[in-house]
Amino acid sequence: MVDVLVCGLGPVGQLLALLLGDQGVRVLAIDRADDVYPLPRAAVVDDEVLRILQAVGLDGAVLADAQVQAGASVVTEDGRAVEVLAASVGRLGHPPLVSINQPAMERTLLRALADRPTVEVRRGVDLETIDRRADRVDVHVRPTSGGRGERLSARYLIGCDGGGSAVRARLQVPFVGRTAPQRWIVVDALVDRPLARVPHPHFVGRAARPTVTLPMSPGRHRWEWMLHPGEDPAPFLEPAAVRAALDEWLDGETVEVERAVVYTFHTRTAATWRRGRVLLAGDAAHVMPPFAGQGFSSGARDAANLSWKLAAVLGGAPEALLDSYETERRPHVEAMQRTANLMGGIVQATSPWVVRARDAWLHAIDGTRVQRFLAANVKPLPTYGAGAFSHPPHRLPPRRAVGTLFPQTGRLDDRLPRGWVAVTTDAVAASLFEAAGVAVADPGADGAWLHDRALTFALLRPDRFVFAAGRVADVGQAVAALRGVSAT
Ligand SMILES: Cc1cc2nc3c(=O)[nH]c(=O)nc-3n(C[C@H](O)[C@H](O)[C@H](O)COP(=O)(O)OP(=O)(O)OC[C@H]3O[C@@H](n4cnc5c(N)ncnc54)[C@H](O)[C@@H]3O)c2cc1C
């Protein structure tokens, strides 16, 4: 029997297996596919994901095949590009908007998995049934090539098996939400160099044909065109029509179309993410339209959130810790879904008066403090309002210390020990934590974050969220709270 059975080796299952493997958890990861899904899906990841990739030593390898984007713009009907996302390196130590090629990223993660001695990967097996027991989960799997099935047992099963999750279906958990009426044609192409006319992602708000166009990993570019209700996609998918549609975006670059497909986007969330020893993560738990580039990114956050909690519970921490996974992640995912639908709504407008009003507003704010504020704050903050924290986080996200992702100037995380750590420059606080068996580290430049909040220490969880923060007198309370969620 393994500790954790990960069903589904898409990018979320891969990341979860890596994070669990690094904590010494015995993992069996299965997938029905023989290889990674070969066509591009996720086009961008953010700084939070790069920080999670840093935790498994892979941010450099992923960035080596990525393009850092300066921002994202909405283009008005009259062709004015107004920046709606500013992407300068901020408080997390990584660029906030980076274009990738999902299959290449997945191969990087899979190569790394081969080096994790406690992780076993099995491909070509399909999960069929789940039998939940008091002390374990038994699943029945069958080779996709046919033949005899077999029983696998694990203490926990994590469904990372995508939007059509078999795990979710076997648990009879509804996937609540809606499917957008709009259909989009997605065209991925190989390009000989970055397109001069599309230096970063553009949401082109043309009422006649809403369009999204963005650079992907080096040598790739994506276009998305909205189909109007009732429009037949077939003529748009003709190779000659696709080529002709690309022409206006080219300035001498050569393009080879890789694929053109029709997608319908969904905003759905599993009604519950945990049934006893079975949990859902990634697309199996939630899906959203791609307009904010947050589908995989949200799943990566799930993996970071869930992995340390599973490792802790397997090590003897109270099982209730696993409930904090959904408590923390669900509101954040729903905020991302709202952001994705907001971005989609902006570009998908086709009513003439809505387009005029949108463009008038964009023209009015362009270059003002309002635009700069929106561009810097469009994305929900990496912070949770409730969950596994020493005390409830502040109601207002920007005011939070406890419940927020600790900053990383430079590469702070590389200097921190794995697991729980108290960051402080105060000798008394440090000695109190050390006496309680808690690792201590100097936050370096990020000591400014403590100083600005008049704090002496922050006690960081293994996923680098602030569990507790305070002054010397608060150390005892922080350590006592830590005992409640950790086995140590
Ligand atoms: C057009 C498009 C654009 C996108 N753009 C972005 C973007 O810019 N940024 C972003 O972050 N995200 C984006 N996404 C979303 C992103 O691709 C997904 O969120 C991501 O792939 C989800 O990863 P996952 O591991 O949860 O699921 P998946 O990648 O779907 O992997 C699930 C795995 O489970 C396996 N599986 C399924 N059923 C079984 C079974 N019964 N037994 C065994 N194995 C099983 C499958 O073979 C598969 O390998 C986009 C998606 C699309 C379609």
XYZ file of C-alpha atoms and ligand atoms in Angstrom:
541
model
C 0.000 0.000 0.000
C 1.348 3.442 -0.941
C 0.711 6.641 0.997
C -0.852 8.590 -1.866
C -2.280 7.435 -5.171
C -2.342 10.306 -7.661
C -4.825 9.570 -10.433
C -3.955 11.677 -13.473
C -0.492 12.784 -14.522
C -1.329 16.084 -16.151
C 0.679 19.056 -14.867
C -1.185 19.187 -11.543
C -0.659 15.485 -10.805
C 2.992 15.842 -11.800
C 3.550 18.803 -9.496
C 1.707 17.161 -6.623
C 3.777 13.984 -7.022
C 7.001 16.030 -7.066
C 6.057 18.004 -3.957
C 4.989 14.851 -2.095
C 8.101 12.983 -3.231
C 10.303 15.773 -1.883
C 8.681 15.257 1.517
C 9.426 11.543 1.445
C 5.818 10.487 0.804
C 5.427 7.185 -1.075
C 3.428 8.029 -4.181
C 2.009 5.982 -7.022
C 0.961 8.189 -9.932
C -1.152 6.644 -12.675
C -2.415 7.916 -15.994
C -4.419 6.295 -18.714
C -2.469 8.103 -21.443
C 0.852 6.652 -22.575
C 2.423 10.087 -22.961
C 1.766 13.773 -22.215
C -1.095 15.413 -24.100
C 0.903 16.674 -27.087
C -0.949 19.865 -28.025
C -0.527 23.234 -26.328
C -3.147 24.180 -23.748
C -1.904 26.489 -20.974
C -0.185 29.458 -22.576
C 0.901 31.420 -19.505
C 1.837 30.848 -15.882
C 2.369 33.403 -13.143
C 4.892 34.221 -10.441
C 3.129 32.088 -7.842
C 3.501 29.032 -10.074
C 7.157 29.809 -10.754
C 7.718 29.992 -7.001
C 6.103 26.557 -6.613
C 8.298 25.272 -9.446
C 11.255 26.801 -7.593
C 10.305 24.673 -4.577
C 10.839 21.529 -6.662
C 13.958 22.941 -8.331
C 12.385 23.440 -11.755
C 11.736 27.176 -12.204
C 14.985 27.586 -14.162
C 14.247 24.646 -16.463
C 10.718 25.912 -17.169
C 11.912 29.493 -17.693
C 14.555 28.263 -20.146
C 11.728 27.410 -22.543
C 9.489 30.387 -21.777
C 9.007 34.026 -22.716
C 8.601 36.655 -20.032
C 5.714 38.992 -20.940
C 5.756 42.703 -20.142
C 2.011 42.805 -19.544
C -1.339 42.292 -21.228
C -3.445 44.858 -23.092
C -7.001 45.315 -24.247
C -7.105 46.746 -27.776
C -10.090 49.005 -28.372
C -12.189 48.994 -31.546
C -10.107 51.897 -32.906
C -6.840 50.029 -32.278
C -5.603 51.606 -29.019
C -3.785 49.134 -26.738
C -4.522 49.856 -23.078
C -2.487 47.903 -20.528
C -4.737 45.937 -18.166
C -2.054 43.843 -16.491
C 1.325 45.243 -15.497
C 3.842 42.451 -15.176
C 6.978 43.850 -13.564
C 8.712 41.539 -11.102
C 6.987 42.096 -7.802
C 7.086 40.711 -4.302
C 7.272 37.017 -5.193
C 10.669 37.039 -6.880
C 9.508 35.903 -10.311
C 7.997 37.531 -13.421
C 4.194 37.630 -13.049
C 3.359 36.676 -16.648
C 5.360 34.046 -18.495
C 4.398 32.274 -21.723
C 5.026 28.552 -21.834
C 4.325 25.520 -23.962
C 2.396 23.108 -21.727
C 3.677 19.852 -23.287
C 7.306 21.038 -22.948
C 6.715 22.084 -19.326
C 5.092 18.724 -18.576
C 8.085 16.861 -20.034
C 10.364 18.881 -17.750
C 8.262 17.896 -14.728
C 8.102 14.250 -15.777
C 11.883 14.041 -16.212
C 12.275 15.344 -12.677
C 9.758 12.807 -11.347
C 12.010 10.008 -12.574
C 14.598 11.203 -10.006
C 12.216 11.033 -7.019
C 12.907 7.632 -5.424
C 9.611 7.503 -3.497
C 7.468 8.196 -6.589
C 6.412 5.470 -9.000
C 4.727 6.312 -12.311
C 2.481 3.917 -14.198
C 0.973 4.811 -17.551
C -1.653 3.139 -19.665
C -3.956 2.322 -16.731
C -7.480 3.604 -16.386
C -9.110 4.098 -12.979
C -12.443 2.297 -12.979
C -13.860 2.048 -9.450
C -13.126 3.465 -6.002
C -13.792 1.680 -2.729
C -13.446 3.990 0.269
C -12.429 2.180 3.479
C -11.886 3.534 6.980
C -8.100 3.227 6.819
C -7.395 3.272 3.059
C -8.788 3.657 -0.428
C -8.889 0.725 -2.853
C -9.146 1.487 -6.530
C -9.624 -0.877 -9.403
C -7.588 -0.072 -12.507
C -7.438 -1.722 -15.920
C -4.771 -1.437 -18.615
C -6.065 0.719 -21.457
C -4.670 -1.915 -23.823
C -7.163 -4.381 -22.313
C -6.499 -7.398 -20.143
C -6.937 -8.046 -16.444
C -7.595 -5.312 -14.018
C -5.966 -5.032 -10.612
C -6.565 -3.492 -7.212
C -4.351 -0.684 -5.911
C -4.470 0.529 -2.321
C -3.395 3.830 -0.835
C -3.987 5.751 2.333
C -5.189 8.717 0.236
C -6.356 9.083 -3.358
C -6.062 12.426 -5.146
C -8.078 12.897 -8.315
C -5.938 15.011 -10.640
C -7.671 13.538 -13.646
C -8.847 16.684 -15.376
C -12.184 18.318 -16.151
C -13.884 15.015 -16.985
C -12.566 13.485 -13.732
C -13.440 9.821 -13.242
C -12.616 10.201 -9.535
C -15.148 13.035 -9.188
C -17.728 11.010 -11.118
C -17.202 7.896 -8.965
C -17.671 9.999 -5.835
C -20.886 11.355 -7.415
C -19.766 14.914 -6.730
C -21.626 17.431 -8.938
C -19.524 19.803 -11.072
C -21.456 22.988 -10.451
C -21.363 26.010 -12.756
C -21.997 26.931 -16.331
C -20.772 26.455 -19.849
C -20.287 29.692 -21.787
C -22.543 30.161 -24.829
C -19.587 31.491 -26.856
C -17.364 29.093 -28.808
C -13.804 30.042 -29.692
C -11.474 28.909 -32.445
C -7.990 28.368 -31.039
C -5.071 28.385 -33.468
C -1.559 27.445 -32.338
C 1.329 28.088 -34.697
C 5.084 27.763 -34.903
C 6.737 31.100 -35.747
C 10.295 31.870 -36.831
C 10.550 34.854 -34.436
C 8.386 36.891 -32.026
C 5.640 38.770 -33.859
C 6.497 42.468 -34.078
C 2.785 43.410 -33.998
C 1.971 41.339 -30.894
C 4.815 41.870 -28.432
C 2.658 40.684 -25.501
C -0.869 39.253 -24.991
C -3.560 41.348 -26.694
C -7.300 41.099 -26.017
C -8.631 42.622 -29.210
C -12.116 43.978 -28.509
C -13.488 44.040 -32.030
C -17.244 43.676 -31.998
C -17.149 41.982 -35.429
C -14.686 39.324 -34.270
C -13.395 39.370 -30.676
C -9.831 38.074 -30.777
C -7.116 37.108 -28.311
C -3.550 36.808 -29.565
C -0.441 36.079 -27.538
C 3.136 34.890 -27.741
C 3.693 31.446 -26.219
C 7.002 29.767 -25.493
C 9.832 30.779 -27.862
C 8.892 29.873 -31.442
C 5.143 29.671 -30.795
C 2.158 31.993 -31.036
C -1.579 31.590 -30.331
C -4.695 33.217 -31.772
C -8.234 32.806 -30.489
C -11.314 34.022 -32.394
C -14.821 34.106 -31.007
C -17.567 32.575 -33.096
C -20.888 34.402 -33.084
C -23.990 32.462 -31.977
C -24.997 29.941 -34.619
C -21.893 30.528 -36.757
C -20.578 27.388 -38.457
C -16.909 26.895 -37.473
C -16.095 24.688 -40.492
C -15.214 27.499 -42.951
C -12.961 29.124 -40.329
C -11.039 25.896 -39.825
C -10.136 25.506 -43.512
C -6.321 25.769 -43.727
C -6.535 28.570 -46.317
C -8.978 30.536 -44.129
C -6.762 30.124 -41.052
C -3.715 31.327 -43.015
C -5.629 34.316 -44.360
C -6.829 35.253 -40.868
C -3.250 35.263 -39.564
C -1.942 37.589 -42.257
C -2.963 40.866 -40.635
C -0.864 39.995 -37.562
C 2.307 39.242 -39.491
C 5.101 41.557 -40.478
C 7.306 39.235 -42.519
C 7.427 36.456 -39.896
C 6.869 32.913 -41.162
C 4.145 30.819 -39.563
C 3.335 27.132 -39.609
C -0.090 26.289 -38.185
C 0.099 23.451 -35.668
C -3.617 23.073 -35.026
C -6.941 24.879 -35.243
C -9.745 23.645 -32.994
C -13.021 24.847 -31.509
C -13.203 25.190 -27.716
C -16.133 25.903 -25.427
C -15.161 27.290 -22.051
C -16.608 26.247 -18.716
C -16.716 27.802 -15.273
C -17.355 24.925 -12.909
C -16.348 23.872 -9.403
C -16.787 20.500 -7.725
C -19.442 20.698 -5.004
C -16.946 19.263 -2.529
C -13.195 18.675 -2.902
C -12.914 15.987 -0.240
C -14.767 12.809 0.614
C -12.833 11.199 3.456
C -9.577 9.892 2.027
C -10.295 11.041 -1.516
C -9.573 14.619 -2.626
C -9.760 16.491 -5.922
C -7.198 18.924 -7.346
C -6.659 20.926 -10.538
C -9.213 20.722 -13.337
C -10.908 17.831 -11.534
C -11.889 20.342 -8.810
C -12.417 23.473 -10.918
C -12.258 24.775 -14.475
C -12.396 28.297 -15.852
C -12.101 30.084 -19.200
C -8.487 30.749 -20.241
C -8.758 34.567 -20.371
C -6.817 35.120 -17.141
C -4.381 32.266 -17.834
C -5.255 30.712 -14.486
C -6.481 27.154 -15.134
C -3.236 25.308 -14.531
C -1.938 28.069 -12.266
C -4.869 27.433 -9.925
C -4.178 23.705 -10.009
C -0.518 24.335 -9.197
C -1.623 26.283 -6.107
C -3.827 23.326 -5.142
C -0.798 21.032 -5.348
C 1.323 23.332 -3.175
C -1.491 23.720 -0.640
C -2.455 20.059 -0.440
C 0.985 18.425 -0.559
C 2.288 19.616 2.804
C -1.050 18.927 4.481
C -1.103 15.351 3.183
C 2.508 14.846 4.290
C 1.661 16.253 7.746
C -1.440 14.073 8.187
C 0.474 10.987 7.015
C 3.045 11.921 9.657
C 0.440 12.072 12.432
C -1.131 15.556 12.208
C -4.913 15.774 12.759
C -6.941 14.709 9.698
C -9.017 17.903 9.978
C -6.026 19.715 8.464
C -7.152 18.322 5.105
C -10.427 20.249 5.351
C -8.471 23.511 5.339
C -7.408 22.697 1.749
C -10.855 23.496 0.332
C -11.505 26.244 2.903
C -8.417 28.062 1.623
C -8.421 27.206 -2.047
C -12.104 27.416 -3.030
C -12.602 31.185 -2.482
C -9.317 31.897 -4.271
C -10.313 29.731 -7.248
C -13.727 31.414 -7.379
C -12.035 34.829 -7.382
C -9.847 33.660 -10.296
C -12.937 32.405 -12.121
C -14.522 35.856 -11.694
C -11.351 37.508 -13.023
C -11.269 35.147 -16.026
C -14.923 35.882 -16.779
C -14.359 39.627 -16.347
C -11.491 39.544 -18.870
C -13.628 37.377 -21.154
C -16.574 39.757 -20.823
C -14.385 42.730 -21.764
C -13.132 41.121 -24.965
C -16.324 39.263 -25.868
C -18.541 42.382 -25.987
C -20.353 42.629 -29.309
C -23.236 45.016 -28.586
C -22.310 48.371 -30.191
C -23.261 50.450 -27.174
C -21.384 48.171 -24.744
C -18.300 48.331 -26.989
C -18.569 52.141 -27.201
C -18.955 52.444 -23.429
C -16.034 50.045 -22.791
C -13.758 51.876 -25.213
C -14.741 55.312 -23.887
C -13.866 54.126 -20.381
C -10.550 52.599 -21.506
C -9.634 55.812 -23.361
C -10.542 57.870 -20.297
C -8.376 55.876 -17.888
C -5.438 55.190 -20.251
C -2.278 56.696 -18.784
C -3.970 57.680 -15.497
C -3.420 56.465 -11.964
C -6.680 54.523 -12.207
C -5.307 52.479 -15.105
C -1.996 51.894 -13.328
C -3.831 50.816 -10.170
C -6.109 48.415 -12.068
C -3.215 46.972 -14.079
C -1.299 46.297 -10.855
C -4.272 44.838 -8.965
C -6.431 42.988 -11.481
C -5.354 39.594 -10.173
C -6.607 38.274 -6.810
C -3.859 38.419 -4.187
C -2.123 35.249 -3.004
C -3.866 35.259 0.356
C -6.517 33.238 2.179
C -9.258 34.533 4.458
C -9.615 31.375 6.560
C -7.881 28.053 6.995
C -4.873 26.529 8.725
C -3.576 29.656 10.461
C -2.789 30.544 14.070
C -5.726 32.957 14.098
C -8.234 34.234 11.523
C -6.612 36.422 8.854
C -7.690 40.068 8.566
C -11.014 40.515 6.722
C -9.433 42.786 4.080
C -6.940 40.914 1.839
C -4.465 43.825 1.399
C -4.308 44.268 5.203
C -3.407 40.634 5.902
C -0.165 39.423 7.408
C -1.336 36.023 8.646
C -2.908 34.224 5.661
C -0.757 35.814 2.984
C 2.091 34.414 0.882
C 5.349 35.684 2.380
C 7.341 37.817 -0.090
C 10.497 36.635 -1.728
C 13.050 39.221 -2.783
C 15.692 37.546 -4.866
C 15.658 33.850 -3.992
C 14.776 33.811 -0.303
C 13.150 30.347 -0.526
C 16.440 28.782 -1.637
C 17.955 29.897 1.673
C 15.094 28.610 3.824
C 15.026 25.050 5.165
C 12.241 22.833 3.805
C 9.083 22.721 5.946
C 8.055 25.069 8.741
C 10.362 28.004 9.430
C 10.260 31.135 11.552
C 11.783 34.157 9.835
C 13.139 36.774 12.188
C 16.203 38.879 12.898
C 15.399 39.093 16.601
C 17.754 36.977 18.719
C 15.224 36.409 21.524
C 12.431 35.312 19.177
C 14.919 33.100 17.324
C 16.069 31.362 20.487
C 12.470 30.790 21.645
C 11.570 29.155 18.318
C 14.742 27.089 18.328
C 14.051 25.923 21.866
C 10.638 24.747 20.625
C 12.278 22.818 17.783
C 11.200 25.225 15.030
C 13.768 26.083 12.338
C 14.732 29.762 12.156
C 16.069 31.804 9.240
C 17.042 35.393 8.593
C 14.611 36.888 6.040
C 17.302 39.147 4.577
C 15.756 41.894 2.435
C 12.278 40.547 3.204
C 12.788 41.611 6.803
C 11.374 44.901 5.484
C 7.963 43.202 5.251
C 8.124 42.456 8.990
C 9.449 45.900 9.796
C 6.682 47.685 7.832
C 4.081 45.817 9.897
C 5.881 46.285 13.208
C 6.293 42.496 13.436
C 9.232 40.659 14.963
C 8.652 37.285 13.315
C 6.568 35.420 10.792
C 6.075 31.677 11.128
C 5.873 30.281 7.596
C 4.082 27.107 6.565
C 5.834 24.711 4.184
C 4.009 26.446 1.278
C 5.418 29.796 2.496
C 2.105 31.260 3.620
C 2.281 33.152 6.910
C 0.802 30.905 9.616
C 1.472 33.254 12.538
C 3.122 36.626 13.002
C 3.811 38.842 15.960
C 6.289 40.058 18.540
C 8.449 38.155 21.018
C 5.524 37.802 23.443
C 3.527 36.014 20.722
C 6.061 33.253 20.032
C 4.575 30.851 22.596
C 1.086 31.202 21.127
C 2.418 30.677 17.586
C 4.261 27.502 18.633
C 1.159 26.180 20.432
C -0.961 26.808 17.329
C 1.664 25.051 15.207
C 1.385 21.972 17.438
C -2.328 21.849 16.529
C -1.696 21.382 12.814
C 1.594 19.558 12.725
C 2.799 16.199 13.887
C 6.065 17.616 15.305
C -7.268 26.533 -24.939
C -6.780 26.442 -23.517
C -5.974 27.451 -23.011
C -5.518 27.390 -21.702
N -4.699 28.394 -21.249
C -4.233 28.341 -19.983
C -3.293 29.305 -19.523
O -2.881 30.204 -20.254
N -2.828 29.207 -18.240
C -3.237 28.205 -17.405
O -2.778 28.174 -16.244
N -4.103 27.255 -17.835
C -4.605 27.291 -19.098
N -5.426 26.303 -19.549
C -5.866 25.253 -18.621
C -4.840 24.154 -18.415
O -4.459 23.582 -19.636
C -5.473 23.117 -17.496
O -5.969 23.797 -16.366
C -4.473 22.061 -17.050
O -4.082 21.226 -18.104
C -5.120 21.198 -15.965
O -4.180 20.282 -15.514
P -4.654 18.984 -14.744
O -3.405 18.246 -14.440
O -5.581 19.357 -13.645
O -5.562 18.168 -15.793
P -5.171 17.583 -17.226
O -4.075 18.349 -17.857
O -6.456 17.459 -17.973
O -4.619 16.123 -16.911
C -5.475 15.086 -16.458
C -4.769 13.746 -16.645
O -5.607 12.718 -16.088
C -5.580 11.588 -16.936
N -6.815 10.808 -16.696
C -8.086 11.198 -16.928
N -8.940 10.247 -16.554
C -8.203 9.220 -16.086
C -8.522 7.923 -15.563
N -9.786 7.481 -15.458
N -7.512 7.100 -15.169
C -6.219 7.508 -15.269
N -5.861 8.727 -15.766
C -6.845 9.563 -16.156
C -5.479 12.182 -18.342
O -4.934 11.257 -19.262
C -4.567 13.389 -18.115
O -3.203 13.080 -18.332
C -5.900 26.321 -20.863
C -6.704 25.286 -21.366
C -7.139 25.344 -22.679
C -7.984 24.217 -23.188
